[in-house]
Short mmCIF file of C-alpha atoms in Angstrom, two decimals:
data_model
loop_
_atom_site.label_atom_id
_atom_site.label_comp_id
_atom_site.label_asym_id
_atom_site.label_seq_id
_atom_site.Cartn_x
_atom_site.Cartn_y
_atom_site.Cartn_z
CA UNK A 1 16.36 -16.98 -184.38
CA UNK A 2 14.87 -20.42 -183.73
CA UNK A 3 14.14 -21.72 -180.24
CA UNK A 4 16.88 -24.35 -180.65
CA UNK A 5 19.38 -21.68 -181.68
CA UNK A 6 18.48 -19.58 -178.64
CA UNK A 7 18.92 -22.60 -176.38
CA UNK A 8 22.28 -23.47 -177.95
CA UNK A 9 23.40 -19.87 -177.53
CA UNK A 10 22.47 -19.89 -173.84
CA UNK A 11 24.24 -23.19 -173.27
CA UNK A 12 27.33 -21.94 -175.11
CA UNK A 13 27.41 -18.78 -173.02
CA UNK A 14 26.99 -20.78 -169.84
CA UNK A 15 29.70 -23.18 -170.98
CA UNK A 16 32.21 -20.44 -171.76
CA UNK A 17 31.53 -18.47 -168.58
CA UNK A 18 31.39 -21.53 -166.36
CA UNK A 19 34.43 -23.05 -167.99
CA UNK A 20 36.43 -19.86 -167.46
CA UNK A 21 35.32 -19.71 -163.81
CA UNK A 22 36.25 -23.34 -163.26
CA UNK A 23 39.62 -22.84 -164.95
CA UNK A 24 40.36 -19.83 -162.71
CA UNK A 25 39.36 -21.83 -159.63
CA UNK A 26 41.60 -24.70 -160.72
CA UNK A 27 44.50 -22.28 -161.20
CA UNK A 28 43.92 -20.86 -157.71
CA UNK A 29 43.52 -24.32 -156.16
CA UNK A 30 46.62 -25.69 -157.86
CA UNK A 31 48.58 -22.58 -156.93
CA UNK A 32 47.59 -23.04 -153.29
CA UNK A 33 48.46 -26.72 -153.33
CA UNK A 34 51.75 -25.91 -155.01
CA UNK A 35 52.52 -23.30 -152.36
CA UNK A 36 51.90 -25.95 -149.70
CA UNK A 37 54.23 -28.36 -151.47
CA UNK A 38 56.89 -25.67 -151.82
CA UNK A 39 56.50 -24.94 -148.10
CA UNK A 40 56.90 -28.62 -147.31
CA UNK A 41 59.93 -28.82 -149.59
CA UNK A 42 61.47 -25.87 -147.76
CA UNK A 43 60.71 -26.98 -144.21
CA UNK A 44 61.08 -30.74 -144.50
CA UNK A 45 64.22 -32.62 -145.43
CA UNK A 46 64.25 -34.16 -148.95
CA UNK A 47 63.56 -37.59 -147.39
CA UNK A 48 60.60 -36.24 -145.39
CA UNK A 49 59.31 -34.38 -148.44
CA UNK A 50 59.51 -37.62 -150.39
CA UNK A 51 57.37 -39.31 -147.70
CA UNK A 52 54.77 -36.52 -147.87
CA UNK A 53 54.67 -36.72 -151.65
CA UNK A 54 54.26 -40.50 -151.45
CA UNK A 55 51.07 -40.08 -149.40
CA UNK A 56 49.63 -37.78 -152.07
CA UNK A 57 50.69 -40.28 -154.72
CA UNK A 58 48.86 -43.02 -152.84
CA UNK A 59 45.77 -40.82 -152.92
CA UNK A 60 46.12 -40.17 -156.64
CA UNK A 61 46.45 -43.92 -157.14
CA UNK A 62 42.91 -44.26 -155.80
CA UNK A 63 41.50 -41.74 -158.25
CA UNK A 64 40.16 -44.57 -160.38
CA UNK A 65 37.40 -44.99 -157.81
CA UNK A 66 36.71 -41.27 -157.27
CA UNK A 67 36.78 -40.24 -160.91
CA UNK A 68 34.81 -43.31 -161.96
CA UNK A 69 32.04 -42.24 -159.59
CA UNK A 70 32.29 -38.63 -160.78
CA UNK A 71 32.22 -39.43 -164.50
CA UNK A 72 29.41 -41.98 -164.17
CA UNK A 73 27.35 -39.44 -162.24
CA UNK A 74 28.19 -36.70 -164.76
CA UNK A 75 27.21 -38.74 -167.81
CA UNK A 76 23.98 -40.36 -166.65
CA UNK A 77 22.68 -37.36 -164.72
CA UNK A 78 23.42 -35.07 -167.68
CA UNK A 79 21.56 -37.45 -169.97
CA UNK A 80 18.54 -37.90 -167.67
CA UNK A 81 18.29 -34.14 -167.08
CA UNK A 82 18.52 -33.52 -170.83
CA UNK A 83 15.55 -35.85 -171.31
CA UNK A 84 13.61 -34.06 -168.54
CA UNK A 85 13.75 -36.77 -165.87
CA UNK A 86 15.66 -35.10 -163.04
CA UNK A 87 13.99 -37.36 -160.49
CA UNK A 88 15.83 -40.31 -162.01
CA UNK A 89 19.04 -38.29 -161.72
CA UNK A 90 18.50 -37.62 -158.01
CA UNK A 91 17.85 -41.30 -157.33
CA UNK A 92 21.06 -42.27 -159.12
CA UNK A 93 23.03 -39.67 -157.15
CA UNK A 94 21.79 -41.10 -153.83
CA UNK A 95 22.74 -44.63 -154.84
CA UNK A 96 26.17 -43.56 -156.03
CA UNK A 97 26.82 -41.78 -152.72
CA UNK A 98 26.08 -45.04 -150.89
CA UNK A 99 28.45 -46.94 -153.19
CA UNK A 100 31.10 -44.26 -152.60
CA UNK A 101 30.74 -44.51 -148.83
CA UNK A 102 31.06 -48.30 -148.82
CA UNK A 103 34.04 -48.23 -151.20
CA UNK A 104 35.69 -45.53 -149.09
CA UNK A 105 35.34 -47.47 -145.86
CA UNK A 106 36.81 -50.62 -147.41
CA UNK A 107 39.67 -48.73 -149.09
CA UNK A 108 40.44 -46.74 -145.96
CA UNK A 109 40.54 -49.92 -143.91
CA UNK A 110 43.00 -51.51 -146.33
CA UNK A 111 45.24 -48.44 -146.13
CA UNK A 112 45.15 -48.32 -142.34
CA UNK A 113 45.47 -52.04 -141.59
CA UNK A 114 48.32 -52.53 -144.06
CA UNK A 115 50.11 -49.32 -143.01
CA UNK A 116 53.21 -51.12 -141.65
CA UNK A 117 53.55 -53.00 -144.93
CA UNK A 118 53.35 -49.82 -147.04
CA UNK A 119 55.87 -48.13 -144.75
CA UNK A 120 58.34 -50.99 -145.13
CA UNK A 121 58.00 -51.29 -148.90
CA UNK A 122 58.43 -47.56 -149.58
CA UNK A 123 60.96 -46.83 -146.82
CA UNK A 124 58.92 -44.19 -144.96
CA UNK A 125 59.83 -42.98 -141.49
CA UNK A 126 56.38 -43.79 -140.05
CA UNK A 127 53.27 -45.85 -140.86
CA UNK A 128 50.90 -43.34 -139.23
CA UNK A 129 50.31 -41.15 -142.34
CA UNK A 130 48.75 -44.13 -144.13
CA UNK A 131 46.27 -44.54 -141.26
CA UNK A 132 45.41 -40.83 -141.29
CA UNK A 133 44.85 -40.91 -145.05
CA UNK A 134 42.61 -43.96 -144.66
CA UNK A 135 40.29 -41.96 -142.40
CA UNK A 136 39.80 -39.28 -145.06
CA UNK A 137 39.23 -41.55 -148.07
CA UNK A 138 35.47 -42.20 -147.50
CA UNK A 139 34.76 -38.45 -147.46
CA UNK A 140 36.87 -37.99 -150.58
CA UNK A 141 34.87 -40.56 -152.54
CA UNK A 142 31.47 -39.23 -151.42
CA UNK A 143 32.36 -35.69 -152.50
CA UNK A 144 33.40 -37.07 -155.91
CA UNK A 145 29.77 -38.05 -156.56
CA UNK A 146 28.60 -34.56 -155.62
CA UNK A 147 31.12 -33.02 -157.99
CA UNK A 148 29.82 -35.31 -160.73
CA UNK A 149 26.28 -34.04 -160.09
CA UNK A 150 27.41 -30.42 -160.32
CA UNK A 151 29.47 -31.20 -163.42
CA UNK A 152 26.46 -32.82 -165.12
CA UNK A 153 24.20 -29.86 -164.36
CA UNK A 154 26.83 -27.31 -165.44
CA UNK A 155 26.90 -25.90 -161.88
CA UNK A 156 30.38 -24.54 -162.42
CA UNK A 157 30.29 -21.87 -159.67
CA UNK A 158 29.73 -24.27 -156.73
CA UNK A 159 32.00 -26.82 -158.40
CA UNK A 160 34.75 -24.21 -158.61
CA UNK A 161 34.11 -23.21 -154.98
CA UNK A 162 34.60 -26.81 -153.84
CA UNK A 163 38.13 -26.90 -155.26
CA UNK A 164 39.04 -23.58 -153.65
CA UNK A 165 37.63 -24.61 -150.25
CA UNK A 166 39.58 -27.87 -150.37
CA UNK A 167 42.78 -25.97 -151.12
CA UNK A 168 42.26 -23.30 -148.45
CA UNK A 169 41.66 -25.87 -145.70
CA UNK A 170 44.61 -28.00 -146.80
CA UNK A 171 46.98 -25.04 -147.15
CA UNK A 172 46.05 -23.27 -143.92
CA UNK A 173 45.90 -26.35 -141.71
CA UNK A 174 48.92 -27.94 -143.37
CA UNK A 175 51.16 -24.94 -142.77
CA UNK A 176 49.89 -24.60 -139.20
CA UNK A 177 50.46 -28.24 -138.26
CA UNK A 178 53.84 -28.58 -139.96
CA UNK A 179 55.02 -25.31 -138.38
CA UNK A 180 53.88 -26.68 -135.01
CA UNK A 181 56.26 -29.59 -135.51
CA UNK A 182 53.95 -32.38 -136.67
CA UNK A 183 55.82 -32.87 -139.96
CA UNK A 184 54.48 -35.42 -142.45
CA UNK A 185 51.77 -36.50 -140.00
CA UNK A 186 50.48 -32.92 -139.82
CA UNK A 187 50.47 -32.52 -143.59
CA UNK A 188 48.46 -35.74 -143.91
CA UNK A 189 45.96 -34.62 -141.26
CA UNK A 190 45.41 -31.43 -143.28
CA UNK A 191 44.80 -33.56 -146.38
CA UNK A 192 42.14 -35.70 -144.69
CA UNK A 193 40.44 -32.77 -142.96
CA UNK A 194 40.19 -30.95 -146.31
CA UNK A 195 38.21 -33.94 -147.63
CA UNK A 196 35.78 -33.77 -144.72
CA UNK A 197 35.13 -30.05 -145.14
CA UNK A 198 34.84 -30.30 -148.94
CA UNK A 199 32.43 -33.23 -148.62
CA UNK A 200 30.11 -31.10 -146.48
CA UNK A 201 30.28 -28.17 -148.94
CA UNK A 202 29.63 -30.42 -151.94
CA UNK A 203 26.71 -32.24 -150.31
CA UNK A 204 25.03 -28.91 -149.52
CA UNK A 205 25.69 -27.45 -152.98
CA UNK A 206 24.65 -30.48 -155.04
CA UNK A 207 21.53 -31.57 -153.17
CA UNK A 208 18.23 -31.45 -155.05
CA UNK A 209 14.89 -33.20 -155.03
CA UNK A 210 12.65 -33.68 -158.03
CA UNK A 211 9.52 -35.76 -158.55
CA UNK A 212 9.89 -35.77 -162.34
CA UNK A 213 10.44 -39.45 -162.95
CA UNK A 214 10.90 -41.20 -166.28
CA UNK A 215 11.40 -44.82 -167.24
CA UNK A 216 14.34 -44.96 -164.84
CA UNK A 217 18.06 -45.34 -165.42
CA UNK A 218 19.25 -48.77 -166.49
CA UNK A 219 21.70 -49.70 -163.73
CA UNK A 220 23.12 -52.53 -165.81
CA UNK A 221 24.13 -49.84 -168.30
CA UNK A 222 25.58 -47.77 -165.46
CA UNK A 223 27.72 -50.70 -164.29
CA UNK A 224 28.85 -51.46 -167.84
CA UNK A 225 29.79 -47.81 -168.36
CA UNK A 226 31.68 -47.78 -165.07
CA UNK A 227 33.87 -50.57 -166.43
CA UNK A 228 34.54 -48.51 -169.56
CA UNK A 229 35.47 -45.51 -167.42
CA UNK A 230 37.80 -47.69 -165.36
CA UNK A 231 39.87 -48.41 -168.46
CA UNK A 232 40.62 -44.71 -168.91
CA UNK A 233 41.19 -44.07 -165.23
CA UNK A 234 43.51 -47.04 -164.78
CA UNK A 235 45.60 -45.62 -167.61
CA UNK A 236 45.61 -42.22 -165.87
CA UNK A 237 46.73 -43.73 -162.60
CA UNK A 238 49.61 -45.66 -164.13
CA UNK A 239 50.78 -42.72 -166.25
CA UNK A 240 50.51 -40.12 -163.48
CA UNK A 241 51.93 -42.07 -160.56
CA UNK A 242 54.14 -44.97 -161.65
CA UNK A 243 57.22 -42.78 -162.00
CA UNK A 244 56.84 -41.52 -158.43
CA UNK A 245 56.72 -45.06 -157.08
CA UNK A 246 59.72 -46.09 -159.21
CA UNK A 247 61.72 -43.06 -158.05
CA UNK A 248 60.79 -43.74 -154.44
CA UNK A 249 61.75 -47.41 -154.72
CA UNK A 250 65.02 -47.07 -156.70
CA UNK A 251 66.41 -43.57 -156.05
CA UNK A 252 68.12 -42.43 -152.87
CA UNK A 253 65.77 -40.57 -150.49
CA UNK A 254 67.34 -37.24 -151.48
CA UNK A 255 67.10 -37.89 -155.22
CA UNK A 256 63.53 -39.15 -154.81
CA UNK A 257 62.64 -35.90 -153.04
CA UNK A 258 64.16 -33.82 -155.84
CA UNK A 259 62.29 -35.87 -158.45
CA UNK A 260 59.07 -35.35 -156.47
CA UNK A 261 59.56 -31.58 -156.81
CA UNK A 262 59.88 -31.94 -160.59
CA UNK A 263 56.81 -34.19 -160.77
CA UNK A 264 54.75 -31.51 -159.02
CA UNK A 265 55.00 -29.39 -162.17
CA UNK A 266 53.67 -32.22 -164.28
CA UNK A 267 50.77 -32.75 -161.94
CA UNK A 268 49.96 -29.05 -162.09
CA UNK A 269 49.82 -29.22 -165.90
CA UNK A 270 47.59 -32.30 -165.83
CA UNK A 271 45.12 -30.96 -163.29
CA UNK A 272 44.86 -27.60 -165.02
CA UNK A 273 44.15 -29.48 -168.25
CA UNK A 274 41.66 -31.69 -166.42
CA UNK A 275 39.52 -28.60 -165.84
CA UNK A 276 39.05 -28.50 -169.62
CA UNK A 277 37.97 -32.15 -169.68
CA UNK A 278 35.61 -31.45 -166.77
CA UNK A 279 33.81 -28.85 -168.88
CA UNK A 280 33.87 -30.81 -172.14
CA UNK A 281 32.61 -34.14 -170.77
CA UNK A 282 29.03 -33.23 -169.69
CA UNK A 283 28.51 -30.97 -172.70
CA UNK A 284 29.41 -33.74 -175.13
CA UNK A 285 27.28 -36.22 -173.17
CA UNK A 286 24.27 -33.90 -173.47
CA UNK A 287 24.88 -33.30 -177.18
CA UNK A 288 25.30 -37.02 -177.79
CA UNK A 289 21.98 -37.73 -176.04
CA UNK A 290 20.32 -35.08 -178.22
CA UNK A 291 21.96 -36.37 -181.42
CA UNK A 292 24.03 -33.19 -181.91
CA UNK A 293 27.56 -33.28 -183.40
CA UNK A 294 30.28 -32.06 -181.01
CA UNK A 295 33.70 -32.28 -182.70
CA UNK A 296 34.08 -28.49 -182.46
CA UNK A 297 33.95 -28.81 -178.67
CA UNK A 298 36.86 -31.26 -178.80
CA UNK A 299 38.94 -29.00 -181.06
CA UNK A 300 38.44 -26.07 -178.72
CA UNK A 301 39.37 -28.24 -175.75
CA UNK A 302 42.58 -29.44 -177.40
CA UNK A 303 43.62 -25.86 -178.15
CA UNK A 304 42.98 -24.91 -174.52
CA UNK A 305 45.04 -27.85 -173.22
CA UNK A 306 47.90 -27.03 -175.59
CA UNK A 307 47.85 -23.39 -174.47
CA UNK A 308 48.07 -24.47 -170.82
CA UNK A 309 50.86 -26.94 -171.56
CA UNK A 310 52.96 -24.56 -173.66
CA UNK A 311 52.66 -21.81 -171.04
CA UNK A 312 53.73 -24.17 -168.24
CA UNK A 313 56.59 -25.63 -170.29
CA UNK A 314 58.02 -22.24 -171.25
CA UNK A 315 57.58 -20.94 -167.72
CA UNK A 316 59.36 -23.99 -166.30
CA UNK A 317 62.24 -23.61 -168.77
CA UNK A 318 62.75 -19.89 -168.19
CA UNK A 319 62.26 -19.52 -164.44
CA UNK A 320 61.51 -22.97 -163.01
CA UNK A 321 64.95 -23.90 -161.73
CA UNK A 322 65.95 -20.50 -160.31
CA UNK A 323 62.53 -20.14 -158.67
CA UNK A 324 62.80 -23.54 -156.98
CA UNK A 325 66.36 -22.72 -155.97
CA UNK A 326 65.20 -19.59 -154.17
CA UNK A 327 62.21 -21.29 -152.55
CA UNK A 328 63.52 -24.78 -151.77
CA UNK A 329 67.27 -24.34 -151.72
CA UNK A 330 70.30 -24.74 -154.00
CA UNK A 331 69.72 -28.48 -154.52
CA UNK A 332 66.73 -27.55 -156.72
CA UNK A 333 68.22 -24.61 -158.66
CA UNK A 334 69.42 -26.55 -161.74
CA UNK A 335 66.10 -28.19 -162.57
CA UNK A 336 64.84 -25.92 -165.38
CA UNK A 337 65.45 -28.45 -168.17
CA UNK A 338 63.89 -31.48 -166.41
CA UNK A 339 60.98 -29.28 -165.26
CA UNK A 340 60.30 -28.16 -168.84
CA UNK A 341 60.71 -31.69 -170.21
CA UNK A 342 58.30 -33.09 -167.63
CA UNK A 343 55.75 -30.35 -168.37
CA UNK A 344 55.98 -31.02 -172.13
CA UNK A 345 55.58 -34.76 -171.59
CA UNK A 346 52.54 -34.21 -169.39
CA UNK A 347 51.02 -31.91 -172.01
CA UNK A 348 51.11 -34.77 -174.52
CA UNK A 349 49.39 -37.01 -171.98
CA UNK A 350 46.80 -34.33 -171.19
CA UNK A 351 45.86 -34.01 -174.87
CA UNK A 352 45.52 -37.79 -175.18
CA UNK A 353 43.46 -37.89 -172.00
CA UNK A 354 41.08 -35.22 -173.32
CA UNK A 355 40.54 -37.15 -176.55
CA UNK A 356 39.89 -40.37 -174.63
CA UNK A 357 37.51 -38.59 -172.25
CA UNK A 358 35.65 -37.02 -175.18
CA UNK A 359 35.16 -40.40 -176.85
CA UNK A 360 34.21 -41.99 -173.54
CA UNK A 361 31.37 -39.48 -173.11
CA UNK A 362 30.01 -41.04 -176.32
CA UNK A 363 30.45 -44.58 -174.88
CA UNK A 364 33.47 -45.28 -177.12
CA UNK A 365 36.35 -46.93 -175.31
CA UNK A 366 39.01 -47.58 -177.98
CA UNK A 367 40.94 -44.38 -177.21
CA UNK A 368 40.85 -45.21 -173.49
CA UNK A 369 42.27 -48.66 -174.23
CA UNK A 370 45.05 -47.08 -176.28
CA UNK A 371 45.83 -44.72 -173.39
CA UNK A 372 45.96 -47.66 -170.99
CA UNK A 373 48.29 -49.50 -173.37
CA UNK A 374 50.63 -46.51 -173.54
CA UNK A 375 50.62 -46.24 -169.75
CA UNK A 376 51.58 -49.90 -169.41
CA UNK A 377 54.36 -49.32 -171.97
CA UNK A 378 55.55 -46.37 -169.88
CA UNK A 379 55.60 -48.54 -166.76
CA UNK A 380 57.62 -51.25 -168.51
CA UNK A 381 60.11 -48.71 -169.86
CA UNK A 382 60.73 -46.99 -166.52
CA UNK A 383 61.03 -50.30 -164.68
CA UNK A 384 63.79 -51.29 -167.10
CA UNK A 385 65.49 -47.89 -167.49
CA UNK A 386 65.52 -45.70 -164.36
CA UNK A 387 69.18 -44.89 -163.74
CA UNK A 388 68.53 -41.17 -163.18
CA UNK A 389 65.93 -38.43 -163.51
CA UNK A 390 66.65 -37.69 -167.17
CA UNK A 391 66.22 -41.33 -168.15
CA UNK A 392 62.98 -41.62 -166.20
CA UNK A 393 61.49 -38.57 -167.95
CA UNK A 394 62.77 -39.69 -171.38
CA UNK A 395 61.06 -43.08 -171.10
CA UNK A 396 57.75 -41.39 -170.27
CA UNK A 397 58.22 -38.98 -173.18
CA UNK A 398 58.65 -41.91 -175.59
CA UNK A 399 55.45 -43.60 -174.41
CA UNK A 400 53.32 -40.44 -174.49
CA UNK A 401 54.64 -39.33 -177.89
CA UNK A 402 53.75 -42.71 -179.34
CA UNK A 403 50.27 -42.45 -177.81
CA UNK A 404 49.57 -39.05 -179.38
CA UNK A 405 50.78 -40.26 -182.78
CA UNK A 406 48.55 -43.36 -182.64
CA UNK A 407 45.52 -41.29 -181.58
CA UNK A 408 46.19 -38.82 -184.39
CA UNK A 409 46.42 -41.58 -186.99
CA UNK A 410 43.21 -43.14 -185.67
CA UNK A 411 41.38 -39.79 -185.81
CA UNK A 412 42.44 -39.27 -189.43
CA UNK A 413 41.40 -42.80 -190.36
CA UNK A 414 37.97 -42.34 -188.74
CA UNK A 415 37.45 -39.04 -190.52
CA UNK A 416 38.37 -40.49 -193.91
CA UNK A 417 36.08 -43.45 -193.26
CA UNK A 418 33.16 -41.15 -192.44
CA UNK A 419 33.74 -39.14 -195.63
CA UNK A 420 33.73 -42.30 -197.74
CA UNK A 421 30.44 -43.35 -196.15
CA UNK A 422 28.93 -39.94 -196.92
CA UNK A 423 30.05 -40.17 -200.56
CA UNK A 424 28.69 -43.69 -200.86
#
């Protein structure tokens, strides 16, 4: 066996083992977060639960910053390490942490200062949760850089640990504070504290120092790539969160709370599928830097995402409604069909997101632009048609189905074009 074959075998083994560990950790973390949300749905009124879910949605709306930092760190650190210049990687990580801290302080200040405005627009009972969330945002962004470093270096064990630690702190403290009577404020405190603790864990786990310097990383290229990443992430934000904002703005507080419970299933599907993209992204970036073909990695990732989505959809259809009825109350017991429909719709989006992320790791942005276009289409559709939950989900299903079809047609066209070039 050649040296290259041995190396590829080791990387493949590390990828499979680490990917499985990360997937398990994501399942555990999402299960814990879901338990917390079920607890909140049981203890809080539907209107209060809608307020708590809105705070989380605000956080997810800022993921463009966090995931941009994480993906930029993952790509350029993976590439520099692959070329043997880990000192350049460490320097980039330090600079990205500084950028994250500054961005977090500014974003947190905007959240806190404008808290009364947000509270008025979205009909929340108090403005305080927005202030509490603003305090935690800087820590959240800094830990995103550390996760990008671990992702790039295939450090899946500490990366997995960071997700579990975040969940444990949020779940334990959230239940304690809400039980003590602090309501939505207590749940938001638990959210921000979990960011602080996770930030400390990630900084310790991802720190390294190397003197192996190369020609340096071109920061103009880093900035340009960050803009490319932002296209994908903006599409993610619109697709994942616009329906929550529309439901909160146009539904009654009770109906918005019920819709929030349904949307939790979709988020679980997406974040479980995101664990697949987290594994695929740095591997493809390394292979691309080494000039190695990686379409097999994408095919395996798509199969994994489909397996996750089908399992969640069937589970939601068979037991989703009755389970929510037992846990949250009779108002949630007839939700099996919308739960399954939402899970299926999110599966389509997760597949499209994986394809766009795969192409982005190769510095190709067309798929990300298509995803953004579909997300804007979704937003337009739900702003026009939002009479009830079924209509809201149907409009999203139309947009995501169209996206998957367009991506499939493009993939076939690219493959046929490559074959014609080979023949010529």
